[in-house]
Short mmCIF file of C-alpha atoms in Angstrom, two decimals:
data_model
loop_
_atom_site.label_atom_id
_atom_site.label_comp_id
_atom_site.label_asym_id
_atom_site.label_seq_id
_atom_site.Cartn_x
_atom_site.Cartn_y
_atom_site.Cartn_z
CA MET A 1 123.98 110.79 109.76
CA ARG A 2 124.46 107.57 107.67
CA ARG A 3 123.02 105.58 110.50
CA THR A 4 119.52 107.12 109.91
CA GLN A 5 119.56 107.13 106.05
CA SER A 6 117.23 104.57 104.47
CA VAL A 7 118.39 102.57 101.56
CA LEU A 8 116.64 100.45 98.88
CA ILE A 9 118.53 97.87 96.70
CA VAL A 10 116.56 96.60 93.58
CA ASP A 11 118.38 93.75 91.99
CA ASP A 12 117.29 90.40 90.75
CA SER A 13 120.29 88.54 92.26
CA SER A 14 120.45 87.82 96.00
CA ILE A 15 124.03 87.68 96.00
CA ILE A 16 124.46 91.39 94.63
CA GLN A 17 121.77 92.37 97.34
CA GLN A 18 123.77 91.04 99.99
CA THR A 19 127.17 92.20 98.62
CA THR A 20 125.85 95.81 98.35
CA LYS A 21 124.08 95.68 101.96
CA LEU A 22 127.52 94.15 103.26
CA ILE A 23 129.37 97.23 101.85
CA LEU A 24 126.79 99.72 103.11
CA VAL A 25 126.98 98.17 106.68
CA ASN A 26 130.71 98.39 106.46
CA GLY A 27 130.26 102.07 105.39
CA GLN A 28 128.35 102.84 108.78
CA PHE A 29 124.99 102.43 107.38
CA GLN A 30 122.48 100.70 109.74
CA SER A 31 121.39 97.28 108.61
CA ALA A 32 117.80 97.90 109.62
CA ASN A 33 117.37 100.78 107.46
CA ILE A 34 118.62 98.67 104.16
CA PHE A 35 115.79 97.12 102.20
CA CYS A 36 116.15 94.91 99.33
CA ALA A 37 113.66 94.27 96.41
CA SER A 38 114.24 91.57 93.53
CA ASN A 39 111.83 93.11 91.08
CA ALA A 40 110.15 96.32 90.13
CA SER A 41 106.74 95.43 91.64
CA GLU A 42 108.34 94.77 95.09
CA ALA A 43 110.28 98.20 94.80
CA ILE A 44 107.31 100.15 93.83
CA LYS A 45 105.56 98.70 96.96
CA TYR A 46 108.52 99.89 99.40
CA CYS A 47 108.59 103.31 97.80
CA GLN A 48 104.88 103.67 98.30
CA GLN A 49 105.33 102.87 101.82
CA GLN A 50 108.28 105.22 102.42
CA ASP A 51 110.79 107.74 101.20
CA PHE A 52 114.04 106.38 100.81
CA ASP A 53 117.25 108.63 100.81
CA ILE A 54 119.13 106.26 98.60
CA LEU A 55 118.14 103.94 95.72
CA PHE A 56 120.36 101.38 93.98
CA LEU A 57 118.64 100.28 90.62
CA ASP A 58 119.94 97.25 88.74
CA PHE A 59 119.18 97.96 84.81
CA ASN A 60 118.35 94.12 84.22
CA LEU A 61 116.07 92.76 86.62
CA GLY A 62 115.16 89.57 84.92
CA PHE A 63 111.33 88.99 84.51
CA GLY A 64 109.18 92.12 84.55
CA SER A 65 110.31 95.59 84.17
CA THR A 66 113.70 96.59 83.45
CA GLY A 67 115.46 99.21 85.99
CA LEU A 68 114.79 101.81 83.42
CA GLN A 69 111.25 101.01 83.32
CA LEU A 70 111.08 100.93 87.11
CA LEU A 71 112.77 104.54 87.36
CA GLU A 72 110.16 105.65 84.89
CA ARG A 73 107.29 104.40 86.87
CA LEU A 74 108.66 105.87 90.01
CA HIS A 75 109.14 109.31 88.46
CA HIS A 76 105.69 109.24 86.91
CA ASN A 77 103.97 108.21 90.02
CA GLY A 78 105.72 111.05 91.97
CA LEU A 79 107.58 108.92 94.24
CA LEU A 80 110.77 110.68 93.80
CA GLN A 81 109.66 114.12 94.62
CA HIS A 82 111.94 114.08 97.72
CA SER A 83 114.96 113.90 95.49
CA PRO A 84 116.74 110.70 96.74
CA LEU A 85 120.32 109.82 95.65
CA ILE A 86 119.97 107.26 92.74
CA PHE A 87 122.54 104.98 91.86
CA ILE A 88 122.44 102.68 88.65
CA LEU A 89 123.89 99.17 88.85
CA THR A 90 124.61 97.58 85.41
CA ALA A 91 126.74 95.19 83.71
CA ASP A 92 125.83 96.59 80.55
CA ASP A 93 127.48 99.97 80.31
CA SER A 94 126.74 100.51 76.60
CA PRO A 95 126.01 104.11 75.51
CA ALA A 96 122.22 103.04 74.54
CA VAL A 97 121.67 101.89 78.29
CA LEU A 98 123.51 104.92 79.83
CA MET A 99 121.60 107.24 77.51
CA GLY A 100 118.45 105.90 78.37
CA PHE A 101 118.94 106.40 82.00
CA SER A 102 120.21 110.03 81.34
CA GLU A 103 116.79 111.24 80.76
CA TYR A 104 115.92 110.66 84.55
CA GLN A 105 119.46 112.09 85.58
CA PRO A 106 120.60 109.51 88.17
CA ASP A 107 123.35 110.58 90.42
CA ASP A 108 125.96 108.18 89.46
CA TYR A 109 126.56 104.65 87.48
CA LEU A 110 128.18 101.63 89.14
CA VAL A 111 129.47 98.98 86.65
CA LYS A 112 129.29 95.20 87.94
CA PRO A 113 130.82 93.75 89.61
CA LEU A 114 130.86 96.19 92.54
CA ARG A 115 134.11 97.06 94.14
CA LEU A 116 134.25 98.12 97.75
CA ASN A 117 136.60 101.05 97.12
CA THR A 118 134.74 102.23 94.08
CA LEU A 119 131.18 102.10 95.75
CA LYS A 120 132.88 103.94 98.88
CA GLN A 121 134.42 106.79 96.79
CA ARG A 122 131.19 107.25 94.79
CA LEU A 123 129.08 107.39 98.07
CA GLU A 124 131.47 109.90 99.85
CA TYR A 125 131.32 112.36 96.67
CA SER A 126 127.68 112.00 96.47
CA PHE A 127 127.21 112.61 100.37
CA GLU A 128 129.55 115.55 100.22
CA GLN A 129 127.84 117.03 97.25
CA ARG A 130 124.34 116.64 98.72
CA VAL A 131 125.50 118.35 102.10
CA ILE A 132 126.83 121.20 100.07
CA ASN A 133 123.48 121.55 98.18
CA ASP A 134 121.31 121.24 101.32
CA HIS A 135 123.38 123.89 102.94
CA ALA A 136 122.97 126.22 99.75
CA PHE A 137 119.36 125.70 99.64
CA GLU A 138 119.01 126.64 103.11
CA ARG A 139 121.01 129.96 102.60
CA TYR A 140 118.82 130.65 99.53
CA LEU A 141 115.93 130.50 101.83
CA HIS A 142 117.35 132.70 104.13
CA SER A 143 119.15 135.37 102.08
CA GLY A 144 117.88 134.57 98.33
CA ILE A 145 120.36 134.70 95.54
CA SER A 146 122.78 136.71 97.39
CA GLY A 147 123.48 133.93 99.80
CA ILE A 148 124.44 131.79 97.09
CA LYS A 149 126.73 134.19 95.52
CA ALA A 150 128.31 134.59 99.18
CA ILE A 151 128.91 130.80 99.31
CA CYS A 152 130.55 130.96 95.85
CA THR A 153 132.92 134.02 96.74
CA LYS A 154 134.07 132.51 100.18
CA SER A 155 134.44 128.74 99.41
CA ASN A 156 137.45 127.33 97.95
CA SER A 157 135.69 124.46 96.30
CA PRO A 158 136.23 123.75 92.72
CA GLN A 159 134.21 125.56 90.04
CA SER A 160 132.46 122.27 89.14
CA THR A 161 131.25 121.85 92.63
CA HIS A 162 129.81 125.06 92.60
CA SER A 163 127.96 124.53 89.36
CA THR A 164 126.40 121.30 90.62
CA MET A 165 125.47 123.00 93.93
CA ILE A 166 123.82 126.09 91.91
CA THR A 167 122.05 123.64 89.57
CA ALA A 168 120.67 121.40 92.37
CA VAL A 169 119.06 124.72 94.01
CA ALA A 170 117.57 125.70 90.91
CA LYS A 171 116.15 122.40 90.30
CA ARG A 172 114.52 122.16 93.68
CA LEU A 173 112.88 125.60 93.09
CA PHE A 174 111.88 124.41 89.22
CA ASN A 175 110.18 121.30 90.85
CA GLN A 176 108.02 123.44 93.10
CA LYS A 177 106.25 124.74 90.01
CA LYS A 178 105.61 128.08 91.25
CA PRO A 179 105.77 130.62 88.50
CA HIS A 180 106.91 133.59 90.82
CA LEU A 181 110.22 131.62 91.34
CA ASP A 182 110.91 131.39 87.69
CA ALA A 183 113.14 134.83 87.67
CA ASP A 184 115.12 133.34 90.58
CA ILE A 185 115.86 130.08 88.91
CA GLU A 186 116.75 131.93 85.72
CA ALA A 187 119.32 134.16 87.58
CA LEU A 188 120.86 131.14 89.22
CA LEU A 189 121.40 129.17 85.92
CA THR A 190 122.54 132.52 84.34
CA LEU A 191 124.99 132.85 87.12
CA ILE A 192 126.61 129.37 86.06
CA GLN A 193 126.79 130.56 82.51
CA TYR A 194 129.04 133.06 83.41
CA GLN A 195 131.51 130.89 85.39
CA GLU A 196 131.29 127.59 83.43
CA GLN A 197 129.54 126.01 80.42
CA SER A 198 127.60 123.25 82.49
CA LEU A 199 125.35 121.16 80.67
CA PRO A 200 123.15 120.18 83.28
CA ALA A 201 122.54 123.81 84.27
CA GLN A 202 121.82 124.62 80.46
CA LEU A 203 119.40 121.72 80.30
CA LEU A 204 117.47 123.05 83.25
CA LEU A 205 117.54 126.51 81.49
CA ALA A 206 116.10 124.98 78.38
CA LYS A 207 113.39 123.17 80.34
CA LEU A 208 112.49 126.40 82.02
CA TRP A 209 112.43 128.36 78.82
CA LEU A 210 110.19 125.48 77.19
CA ARG A 211 107.90 125.54 79.99
CA GLN A 212 107.55 129.43 79.82
CA GLN A 213 107.31 129.08 76.13
CA LYS A 214 110.05 131.55 75.62
CA PHE A 215 110.77 130.14 72.13
CA GLN A 216 113.04 133.00 70.90
CA ALA A 217 115.48 132.61 73.47
CA LEU A 218 115.45 128.64 73.97
CA GLU A 219 115.99 128.02 70.03
CA PRO A 220 119.54 129.31 69.69
CA LEU A 221 120.36 127.75 73.18
CA LEU A 222 119.23 124.19 71.69
CA VAL A 223 120.94 124.92 68.44
CA LYS A 224 124.44 125.59 70.06
CA LEU A 225 124.01 122.49 72.48
CA ARG A 226 123.09 119.96 69.80
CA ARG A 227 126.31 120.94 67.96
CA LEU A 228 128.26 120.03 71.04
CA TYR A 229 125.98 116.86 72.07
CA PRO A 230 124.27 115.85 68.78
CA ASP A 231 122.77 112.69 70.23
CA HIS A 232 121.91 113.68 74.00
CA LEU A 233 118.35 112.63 74.52
CA MET A 234 117.13 115.46 76.63
CA LEU A 235 118.54 118.10 74.09
CA LEU A 236 116.65 116.13 71.28
CA GLU A 237 113.31 115.75 73.42
CA TYR A 238 113.36 119.43 74.19
CA SER A 239 113.97 120.32 70.57
CA ALA A 240 111.23 118.19 69.44
CA CYS A 241 108.90 119.65 71.85
CA LEU A 242 109.83 123.38 70.93
CA ALA A 243 109.31 122.33 66.98
CA LEU A 244 105.89 120.79 67.91
CA LEU A 245 104.75 123.52 70.19
CA GLN A 246 105.35 125.99 67.22
CA ASN A 247 103.37 123.73 64.75
CA LYS A 248 106.63 122.33 63.00
CA ILE A 249 105.40 118.95 62.90
CA THR A 250 107.86 117.55 60.53
CA GLN A 251 110.94 118.96 62.35
CA GLY A 252 109.49 117.76 65.53
CA TYR A 253 108.92 114.25 64.20
CA ASP A 254 112.49 114.24 62.99
CA PHE A 255 114.05 115.19 66.38
CA TRP A 256 111.76 112.27 68.23
CA LEU A 257 112.90 109.98 65.86
CA GLN A 258 116.46 110.64 66.35
CA ALA A 259 116.01 110.37 69.85
CA HIS A 260 114.16 107.20 69.60
CA ASN A 261 116.84 105.65 67.58
CA VAL A 262 119.28 106.66 70.38
CA SER A 263 117.04 104.87 73.16
CA LYS A 264 114.03 102.96 72.42
CA ASN A 265 112.68 102.68 75.86
CA ASN A 266 110.78 105.78 76.09
CA LEU A 267 107.13 104.76 75.09
CA HIS A 268 105.58 108.33 75.46
CA ARG A 269 108.01 109.52 72.77
CA LEU A 270 107.12 106.49 70.58
CA PHE A 271 103.22 107.04 70.87
CA GLY A 272 104.01 110.55 69.58
CA LEU A 273 105.72 109.07 66.57
CA LEU A 274 102.97 106.91 66.14
CA TRP A 275 100.19 109.61 66.15
CA ILE A 276 102.17 111.74 63.65
CA GLU A 277 102.71 108.54 61.48
CA CYS A 278 98.95 108.04 61.86
CA HIS A 279 98.04 111.38 60.78
CA PHE A 280 100.44 111.45 57.80
CA HIS A 281 99.67 107.94 56.96
CA ASN A 282 103.34 106.84 57.10
CA HIS A 283 102.60 103.02 57.21
CA SER A 284 105.98 101.62 56.66
CA ALA A 285 107.52 103.79 59.76
CA MET A 286 104.46 102.86 61.66
CA GLN A 287 104.69 99.02 61.33
CA GLN A 288 108.31 99.14 62.83
CA HIS A 289 107.22 101.46 65.63
CA LEU A 290 104.30 99.15 66.42
CA ARG A 291 106.35 96.24 66.74
CA GLU A 292 108.69 98.19 69.13
CA ALA A 293 105.73 99.49 71.26
CA ILE A 294 104.54 96.01 71.66
CA SER A 295 107.89 94.82 72.73
CA TYR A 296 108.48 97.54 75.27
CA LEU A 297 104.69 98.18 76.77
CA ARG A 298 104.46 95.47 79.10
CA HIS A 299 105.35 96.40 82.66
CA SER A 300 105.95 99.94 81.72
CA VAL A 301 104.16 103.01 83.14
CA TRP A 302 102.13 102.93 79.87
CA ASP A 303 100.86 99.27 80.10
CA LYS A 304 97.41 100.17 80.30
CA PRO A 305 94.11 99.37 78.25
CA CYS A 306 93.96 102.65 76.36
CA TYR A 307 97.47 101.97 74.99
CA HIS A 308 96.96 98.42 74.18
CA ALA A 309 93.65 99.57 72.17
CA PHE A 310 95.62 102.52 70.18
CA ILE A 311 98.09 99.94 69.21
CA ILE A 312 95.61 97.22 67.82
CA TRP A 313 93.48 100.00 66.40
CA LEU A 314 96.45 100.94 64.24
CA GLN A 315 97.22 97.39 63.47
CA LEU A 316 93.54 96.84 62.13
CA GLN A 317 94.15 99.83 59.92
CA HIS A 318 97.56 99.40 58.66
CA SER A 319 98.91 95.60 59.02
CA ASP A 320 98.25 91.88 58.00
CA LYS A 321 96.44 91.29 61.41
CA LYS A 322 93.26 93.23 60.62
CA SER A 323 91.26 90.01 60.26
CA LEU A 324 92.62 88.32 63.66
CA PRO A 325 90.26 88.03 66.44
CA ILE A 326 90.53 91.15 68.90
CA GLU A 327 91.08 88.95 71.89
CA ARG A 328 93.80 87.20 70.33
CA LEU A 329 95.55 90.37 69.23
CA TRP A 330 94.84 91.85 72.83
CA ARG A 331 96.35 88.94 74.65
CA THR A 332 99.49 89.09 72.26
CA ILE A 333 100.24 92.45 73.67
CA SER A 334 99.22 92.03 77.47
CA GLN A 335 100.44 88.43 77.76
CA GLN A 336 97.39 87.93 79.85
CA LYS A 337 95.12 84.62 79.61
CA THR A 338 91.91 86.48 80.60
CA ILE A 339 90.33 89.87 79.66
CA THR A 340 89.67 91.97 82.78
CA LYS A 341 86.57 94.17 83.25
CA ASN A 342 88.38 97.43 82.53
CA GLU A 343 89.81 95.95 79.19
CA ARG A 344 86.49 94.62 78.11
CA PRO A 345 84.99 98.23 76.72
CA PHE A 346 88.18 98.36 74.45
CA ILE A 347 87.72 95.09 73.21
CA TYR A 348 84.02 95.72 72.01
CA LEU A 349 84.98 99.21 70.66
CA LEU A 350 87.77 97.35 68.57
CA GLN A 351 85.21 94.60 67.57
CA ALA A 352 82.96 97.27 66.27
CA TRP A 353 85.87 98.72 64.03
CA GLN A 354 86.52 95.09 62.79
CA TYR A 355 82.80 94.53 62.02
CA LEU A 356 82.75 97.62 60.13
CA ASP A 357 85.53 96.52 57.88
CA SER A 358 83.64 93.42 57.10
CA ASP A 359 80.46 95.70 56.13
CA ASN A 360 78.58 94.09 59.30
CA THR A 361 76.93 97.27 60.21
CA LEU A 362 74.31 95.90 62.57
CA ASN A 363 76.97 94.06 64.79
CA ALA A 364 79.19 97.13 64.68
CA TYR A 365 76.44 99.26 66.31
CA LYS A 366 75.77 96.61 68.92
CA SER A 367 79.40 96.41 69.87
CA TYR A 368 79.98 99.98 69.78
CA ILE A 369 76.90 100.53 72.01
CA ALA A 370 78.34 98.05 74.34
CA ALA A 371 81.75 99.63 74.69
CA LEU A 372 80.01 103.06 75.71
CA ASP A 373 78.03 101.47 78.16
CA MET A 374 80.80 99.58 79.81
CA ILE A 375 83.18 102.42 79.83
CA GLN A 376 80.64 104.29 81.77
CA GLN A 377 80.79 101.77 84.49
CA THR A 378 84.40 101.82 85.02
CA SER A 379 86.35 104.30 87.22
CA PRO A 380 87.22 107.80 85.47
CA GLU A 381 90.89 106.98 85.32
CA HIS A 382 89.95 104.29 82.52
CA HIS A 383 88.46 107.14 80.44
CA SER A 384 90.99 108.36 77.80
CA PHE A 385 91.61 110.23 74.92
CA GLU A 386 92.58 106.99 72.89
CA PHE A 387 88.93 105.38 73.80
CA ASP A 388 87.08 108.82 72.50
CA ALA A 389 89.27 108.76 69.35
CA ILE A 390 88.40 105.58 68.47
CA ALA A 391 84.71 105.90 69.09
CA LEU A 392 84.88 109.13 67.13
CA CYS A 393 86.10 107.24 64.01
CA ILE A 394 83.46 104.34 64.71
CA SER A 395 80.68 106.91 64.96
CA ASN A 396 81.79 108.69 61.76
CA ARG A 397 81.88 105.30 59.93
CA LEU A 398 78.29 104.56 61.14
CA ALA A 399 77.13 108.24 60.28
CA MET A 400 75.84 108.55 64.08
CA THR A 401 76.05 112.45 63.99
CA ARG A 402 74.97 113.05 67.59
CA HIS A 403 77.59 110.53 68.74
CA GLN A 404 80.18 112.11 66.64
CA ILE A 405 79.51 115.49 68.21
CA THR A 406 79.75 114.09 71.71
CA CYS A 407 82.92 112.25 71.20
CA TYR A 408 84.44 115.48 69.34
CA GLN A 409 83.48 117.61 72.26
CA ARG A 410 84.85 115.24 74.85
CA LEU A 411 88.12 115.02 72.77
CA GLN A 412 88.25 118.91 72.48
CA HIS A 413 87.90 119.21 76.40
CA ASN A 414 90.81 116.69 77.09
CA LEU A 415 93.14 118.64 74.99
CA ASN A 416 92.10 122.00 76.33
CA GLN A 417 93.14 120.51 79.61
CA HIS A 418 96.51 119.84 78.33
CA SER A 419 97.03 122.38 75.59
CA ASN A 420 100.80 123.11 75.98
CA GLU A 421 101.85 119.37 75.72
CA PRO A 422 103.47 118.39 72.44
CA HIS A 423 101.36 115.23 72.24
CA SER A 424 98.10 117.64 72.42
CA ILE A 425 99.60 119.63 69.43
CA ILE A 426 99.65 116.56 67.29
CA LYS A 427 96.23 115.18 68.59
CA ASN A 428 94.62 118.28 68.11
CA MET A 429 95.99 118.44 64.33
CA TRP A 430 94.37 115.04 64.02
CA LEU A 431 91.00 116.05 65.72
CA GLU A 432 90.76 118.92 63.36
CA THR A 433 90.45 116.49 60.25
CA MET A 434 87.60 114.54 62.32
CA GLN A 435 85.44 117.47 62.91
CA PRO A 436 81.67 116.56 62.54
CA THR A 437 79.99 117.99 59.47
CA SER A 438 76.43 118.50 61.01
CA SER A 439 74.99 121.82 60.43
CA ASN A 440 72.29 124.03 61.75
CA GLN A 441 70.48 123.32 58.48
CA ASP A 442 70.44 119.57 59.30
CA ASP A 443 69.31 119.96 62.78
CA GLU A 444 66.30 122.08 61.46
CA LYS A 445 65.39 119.10 59.31
CA TYR A 446 65.67 116.97 62.20
CA ARG A 447 63.20 119.08 64.34
CA TYR A 448 60.90 119.55 61.34
CA ALA A 449 60.69 115.80 60.57
CA LEU A 450 59.53 115.26 64.50
CA ARG A 451 57.16 118.15 63.97
CA LEU A 452 55.58 116.13 60.95
CA VAL A 453 55.15 113.15 63.30
CA LYS A 454 53.58 114.93 65.99
CA GLN A 455 51.15 116.52 63.61
CA LYS A 456 50.27 113.18 62.26
CA TYR A 457 51.55 113.99 58.74
CA TYR A 458 52.84 110.16 58.76
CA ILE A 459 53.64 109.78 54.90
CA GLU A 460 55.51 113.13 54.70
CA ALA A 461 57.33 112.35 58.06
CA GLY A 462 58.34 108.92 56.75
CA GLN A 463 59.83 110.51 53.78
CA ALA A 464 61.66 113.37 55.78
CA ILE A 465 63.23 110.72 58.20
CA LEU A 466 64.64 108.55 55.36
CA GLN A 467 66.25 111.62 54.05
CA LEU A 468 67.74 112.14 57.54
CA TRP A 469 68.47 108.51 58.31
CA PRO A 470 71.90 108.43 56.45
CA HIS A 471 73.45 111.13 58.51
CA TYR A 472 71.54 110.26 62.06
CA ARG A 473 71.91 106.68 61.71
CA PHE A 474 70.69 104.54 64.92
CA ASP A 475 69.41 107.56 66.63
CA GLU A 476 66.95 106.39 68.91
CA VAL A 477 64.34 109.07 68.45
CA LEU A 478 64.38 108.70 64.63
CA ALA A 479 64.57 105.13 64.73
CA ARG A 480 61.52 104.68 66.93
CA CYS A 481 59.59 106.90 64.51
CA LEU A 482 60.77 104.95 61.48
CA VAL A 483 59.92 101.51 63.22
CA GLU A 484 56.51 102.84 64.06
CA LEU A 485 55.79 104.37 60.63
CA SER A 486 57.05 101.30 58.71
CA SER A 487 55.12 98.86 60.64
CA ARG A 488 52.06 100.85 59.83
CA GLY A 489 52.60 100.98 56.42
CA TYR A 490 53.70 104.60 55.98
CA VAL A 491 56.97 103.89 54.35
CA ASP A 492 57.44 102.48 50.84
CA GLY A 493 59.15 99.21 49.99
CA ASP A 494 62.24 100.73 48.25
CA PRO A 495 65.19 98.16 48.98
CA GLN A 496 67.45 100.89 50.23
CA HIS A 497 64.64 102.16 52.78
CA GLN A 498 64.30 98.62 53.89
CA LEU A 499 67.72 98.50 54.82
CA TRP A 500 67.44 101.46 56.84
CA ILE A 501 64.36 100.42 58.46
CA LYS A 502 66.36 97.34 59.49
CA GLU A 503 68.97 99.43 61.00
CA ALA A 504 66.26 101.29 62.88
CA ARG A 505 64.76 97.85 64.31
CA TRP A 506 68.35 96.94 65.32
CA THR A 507 68.61 99.91 67.37
CA PHE A 508 66.29 98.29 69.60
CA GLU A 509 66.60 94.57 69.08
CA SER A 510 70.28 94.77 69.83
CA GLN A 511 69.39 96.02 73.53
CA ASP A 512 69.59 93.57 76.22
CA PHE A 513 66.47 95.18 77.67
CA LYS A 514 64.11 96.10 74.91
CA PRO A 515 61.83 98.89 75.35
CA ASP A 516 58.23 98.09 76.44
CA TRP A 517 56.77 100.06 73.42
CA TYR A 518 58.75 98.06 71.23
CA LEU A 519 57.88 94.80 72.65
CA LYS A 520 54.21 95.63 72.46
CA LEU A 521 54.45 96.86 68.81
CA LYS A 522 56.55 93.78 67.90
CA ALA A 523 53.69 91.60 69.32
CA GLN A 524 51.13 93.53 67.05
CA TYR A 525 52.77 93.51 63.89
CA ARG A 526 54.44 90.36 62.25
CA SER A 527 56.79 92.45 59.96
CA LEU A 528 58.58 93.19 63.26
CA GLN A 529 58.75 89.61 64.19
CA ARG A 530 61.09 88.75 61.09
CA PRO A 531 64.34 87.98 62.16
CA LEU A 532 66.98 90.58 61.25
CA TYR A 533 69.69 88.02 60.21
#
């Protein structure tokens, strides 16, 4: 059996690679089935090409991702669905490191330097347990839960072996994500509860009840387990999720914060903290968490433009970096010398925010529109909640009502698709505060102003549009009407009105390819030839 099993060793030390490989060969593994990677990128490529039976992951991989970030990426990319054996190699066996890995439930930890006898013993135990687990799963498929009970009754194996076996079967069923299997999963895990108070089984039961939203059953279980294991990451994570799904935001934040203080590597949890801090304006905590996010973001599974943009957006609101050039802030986070095409829409969006802070409304609008145009040219995977959230805030500051409504609806659709996720609860709470204020009465005034133009009541139309403009700034239809009416003398010279006319002109002046009607009108009227700056 071992000769056919494939192994991937991930370690930045060639000596450790060769030592581990030699031990495995001596343990009857076939050399041709043992592969080595020196960093996370190589490991991911290997895992994309084939399914490995066993993974040895070093924690400290030198430059780039850590072993913990690699494990997170493999899980997130669905490259571990076949449930390989996972062994963590580390010279640092501190509680923080081991607890960080615990969220991904590796099979064992091996402390460097590796010893031949220790590795052989751990492998033997893991192989024997895996054979037992596979046999039990086959019996379940053939005879259901009664088949599992029969194994426990007839076998002389220790109670802990039975517990591990039943939990492994339940976990395989859980990972299939088929609701009709939930009753069997719960029955299997309850079977363990009667025999032994197994933490892995109780954690899986908690995860099942969380997915089913059985809050009344879940809460007392988590309370009991937290008394026994107060700093267990998965317990704190499940407790936070339970609180947030019940709209107990402060309690959820406290559990997440406790988990973060135990292990700071989980960026998904950290972004959840930042969203809550953003909503409640907890600036002091946000500053610390922003620094941590920047530190851990690079090479992680969350190393994407939307998360870079979210961090910088918060910096622009709540730090001393708000006046620094956006590209400089971006490079500080990404550590890249150039800005990619997929990053450019986020750059424009953040520049629009910065222009608004300096009261440069015209350039803010130009950058905002450039961001929207560019995001449409990128692949759908680069569209994100973060982009639309920042766009909504900018359109709100620019009083662009129609853009606000469009952004708001996209964000609502995004949250509806992930309504049961804790992050969605937080984001929806934030989104409720950003609901556009446009009313049917405003829309009726909009239509009335256009009717006046069509009926050639130009002076009345100009007055109606000027009243609407503060709520529909840079609206192309109203802007065209305002430009045409003002150039023909139907709008008075009030300084505020002239400023709005300037914005109406900029709606077209800022375009790379200006409309033909505007170019013709500009050639005809000198008032339109005056520079806007």
